XYZ file of C-alpha atoms in Angstrom:
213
model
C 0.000 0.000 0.000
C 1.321 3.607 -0.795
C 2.230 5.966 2.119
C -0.416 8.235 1.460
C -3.208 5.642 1.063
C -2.302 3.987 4.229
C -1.860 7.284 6.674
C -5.429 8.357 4.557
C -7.039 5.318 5.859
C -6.058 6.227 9.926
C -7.068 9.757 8.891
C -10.796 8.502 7.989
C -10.951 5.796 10.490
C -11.078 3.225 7.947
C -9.731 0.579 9.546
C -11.715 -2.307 9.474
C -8.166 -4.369 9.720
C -8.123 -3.990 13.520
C -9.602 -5.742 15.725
C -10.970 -5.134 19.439
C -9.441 -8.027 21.164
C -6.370 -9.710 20.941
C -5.864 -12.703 18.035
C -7.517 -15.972 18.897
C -4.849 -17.923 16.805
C -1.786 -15.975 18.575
C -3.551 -16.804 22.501
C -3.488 -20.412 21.113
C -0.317 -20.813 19.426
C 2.464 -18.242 21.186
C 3.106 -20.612 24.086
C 4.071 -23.818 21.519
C 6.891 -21.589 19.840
C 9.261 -22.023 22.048
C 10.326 -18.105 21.855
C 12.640 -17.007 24.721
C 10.898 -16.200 28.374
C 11.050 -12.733 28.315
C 12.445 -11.807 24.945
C 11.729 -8.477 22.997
C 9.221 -9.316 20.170
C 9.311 -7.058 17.048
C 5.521 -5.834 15.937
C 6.028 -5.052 11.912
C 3.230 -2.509 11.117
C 1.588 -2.961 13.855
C -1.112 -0.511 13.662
C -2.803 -0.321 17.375
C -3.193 -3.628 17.920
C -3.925 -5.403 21.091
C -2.203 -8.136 20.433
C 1.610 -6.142 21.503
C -0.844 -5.879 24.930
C -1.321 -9.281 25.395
C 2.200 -10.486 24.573
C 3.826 -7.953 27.137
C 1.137 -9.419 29.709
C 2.726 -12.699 29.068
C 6.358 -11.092 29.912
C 7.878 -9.865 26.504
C 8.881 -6.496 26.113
C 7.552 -5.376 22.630
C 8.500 -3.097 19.745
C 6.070 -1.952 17.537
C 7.214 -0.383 14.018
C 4.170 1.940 12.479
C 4.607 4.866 9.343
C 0.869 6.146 11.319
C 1.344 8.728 14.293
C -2.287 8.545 14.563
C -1.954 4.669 15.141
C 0.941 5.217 18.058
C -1.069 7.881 19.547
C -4.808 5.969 19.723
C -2.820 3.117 20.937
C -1.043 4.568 23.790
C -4.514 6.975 24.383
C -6.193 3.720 26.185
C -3.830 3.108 28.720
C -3.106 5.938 31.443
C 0.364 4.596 32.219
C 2.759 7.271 31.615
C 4.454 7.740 28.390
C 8.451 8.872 27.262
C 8.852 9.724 24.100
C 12.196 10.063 22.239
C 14.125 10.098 18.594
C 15.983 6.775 17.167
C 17.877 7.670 13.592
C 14.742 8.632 11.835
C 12.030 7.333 14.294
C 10.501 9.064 16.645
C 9.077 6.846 19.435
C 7.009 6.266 22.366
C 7.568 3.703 25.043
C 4.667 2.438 27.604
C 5.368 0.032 29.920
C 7.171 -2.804 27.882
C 5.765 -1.766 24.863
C 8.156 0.452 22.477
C 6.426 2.127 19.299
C 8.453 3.542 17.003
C 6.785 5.862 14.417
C 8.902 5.611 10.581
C 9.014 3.047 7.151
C 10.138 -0.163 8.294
C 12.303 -1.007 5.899
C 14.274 2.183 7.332
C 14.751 0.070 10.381
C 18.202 -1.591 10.384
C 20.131 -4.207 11.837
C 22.288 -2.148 14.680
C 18.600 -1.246 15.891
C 17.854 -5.010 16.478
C 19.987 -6.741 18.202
C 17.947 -7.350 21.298
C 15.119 -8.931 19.282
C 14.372 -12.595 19.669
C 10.721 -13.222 18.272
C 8.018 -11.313 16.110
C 4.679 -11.661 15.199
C 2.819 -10.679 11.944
C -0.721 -10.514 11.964
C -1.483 -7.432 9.576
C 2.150 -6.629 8.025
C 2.817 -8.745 4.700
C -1.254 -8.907 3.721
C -0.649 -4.894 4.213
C 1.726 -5.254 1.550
C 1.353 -5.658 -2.435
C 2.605 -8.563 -3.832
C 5.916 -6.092 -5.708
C 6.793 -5.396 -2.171
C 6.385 -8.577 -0.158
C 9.975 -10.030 -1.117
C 11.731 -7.018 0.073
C 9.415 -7.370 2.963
C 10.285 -11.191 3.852
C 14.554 -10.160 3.169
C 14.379 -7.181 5.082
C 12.470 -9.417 8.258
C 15.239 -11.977 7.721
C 18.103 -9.223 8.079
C 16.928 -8.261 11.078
C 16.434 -11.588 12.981
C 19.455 -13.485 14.411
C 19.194 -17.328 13.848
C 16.915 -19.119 16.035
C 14.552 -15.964 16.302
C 11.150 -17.691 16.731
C 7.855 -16.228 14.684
C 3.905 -16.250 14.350
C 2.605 -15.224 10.999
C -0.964 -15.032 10.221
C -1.331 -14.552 6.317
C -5.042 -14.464 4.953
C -6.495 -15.582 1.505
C -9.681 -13.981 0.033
C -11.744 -16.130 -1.721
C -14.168 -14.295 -3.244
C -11.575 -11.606 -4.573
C -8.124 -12.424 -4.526
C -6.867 -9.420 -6.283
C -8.593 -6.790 -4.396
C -6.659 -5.794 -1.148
C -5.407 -4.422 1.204
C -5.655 -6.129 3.172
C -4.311 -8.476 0.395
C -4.625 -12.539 -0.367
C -1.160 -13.929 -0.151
C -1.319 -17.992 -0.904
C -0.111 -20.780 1.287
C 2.455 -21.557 -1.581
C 3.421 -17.877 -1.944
C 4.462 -18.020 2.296
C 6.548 -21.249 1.748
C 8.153 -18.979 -1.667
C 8.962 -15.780 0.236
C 9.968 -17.146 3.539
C 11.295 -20.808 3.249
C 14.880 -19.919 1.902
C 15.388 -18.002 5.388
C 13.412 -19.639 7.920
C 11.898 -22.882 8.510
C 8.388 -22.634 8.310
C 5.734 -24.944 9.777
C 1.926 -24.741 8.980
C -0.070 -24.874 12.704
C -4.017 -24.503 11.113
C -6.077 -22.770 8.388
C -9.139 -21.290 9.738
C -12.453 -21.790 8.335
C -13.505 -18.908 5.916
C -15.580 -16.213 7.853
C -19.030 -14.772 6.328
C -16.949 -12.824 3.246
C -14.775 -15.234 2.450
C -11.544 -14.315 3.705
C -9.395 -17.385 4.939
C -6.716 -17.394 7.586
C -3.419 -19.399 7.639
C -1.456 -19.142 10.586
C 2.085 -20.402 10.512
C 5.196 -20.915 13.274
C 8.567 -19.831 11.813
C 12.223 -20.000 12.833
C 14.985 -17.899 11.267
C 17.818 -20.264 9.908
C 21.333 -18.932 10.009
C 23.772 -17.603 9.362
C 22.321 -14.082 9.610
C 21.919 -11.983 6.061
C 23.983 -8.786 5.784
């Protein structure tokens, strides 16, 4: 999705994307990872999610990565814990709590930034993205992660119309293609369809080494 489209969309409050309670599929499947007790999990376009809330309730701090203010803001608006806010290269940032938000492009976001990261979790990031920029999305993830880093992605096929988007349907074998040369990927369940036809997929994956430069 362009820039301007997406930051339009928190503008208008068209964001049927998120949703009011944390992911059913990441409650079920987090604990079976295997990701390190305590280790910072990375939140690619992350939106204001409550899923970063529910993984720093079960010990992790998290850092968010988000090109919307708006998002950052709304997010840290429900919580009255106190906020700090600071500047990181070309991010400007907000922690809460455990929870870190950094406001920028992620693919501006660079190895030397992540060296305390250990997990992620992608519920809304590469079905955010077009299909031209979903490689460069997958390398970029992999450059980041050292080997071992452990993963939940949730990827999402549309059945009724696969080339609309976003959010946009990215195929079972189209996760194996963009991730399986860097991590090792195992499929945990495909949800049934819901009542427009959109199908999730929800996958474990761990980062193989060495790490990319």
């Amino acid at each position: 999705m362009a820039t301007d489209e997406w930051l339009e969309r928190w503008e208008e409050g068209r964001i049927g994307f998120h949703r009011p309670t944390p992911h059913d599929a990441l409650k079920r499947h987090w604990s079976s990872l295997g990701a390190q007790p305590g280790g910072k999990v990375l939140v690619p376009l992350c939106g204001k999610s409550l899923d970063m809330r529910w993984l720093a309730e079960q010990g992790h701090p998290v850092l968010g990565l988000e090109l919307s203010s708006l998002a950052i803001e709304q997010f840290m608006a429900e919580s009255e814990a106190p906020i700090s806010r600071y500047t990181q290269d070309a991010f400007s940032c907000c922690r809460q709590g455990s929870i870190e938000l950094w406001c920028g492009d992620f693919f501006h976001f660079h190895t030397a930034q992540a060296e305390e990261l250990s997990a992620f979790y992608d519920r809304a990031a590469l079905i955010a993205l077009p299909e031209a920029t979903r490689q460069r999305y997958a390398f970029h993830l992999a450059q980041l992660l050292l080997p071992g880093a452990r993963g939940l992605l949730i990827s999402l096929m549309d059945m009724h119309s696969p080339e609309s988007g976003p959010p946009y349907s990215v195929a079972d074998d189209e996760v194996e293609r963009l991730f399986a040369a860097n991590f090792e990927l195992t499929h945990l369940e495909t949800r049934p369809p819901d009542d427009v036809g959109k199908q999730e997929s929800v996958w474990s994956l761990i980062r193989r080494g060495p790490r990319l430069a």
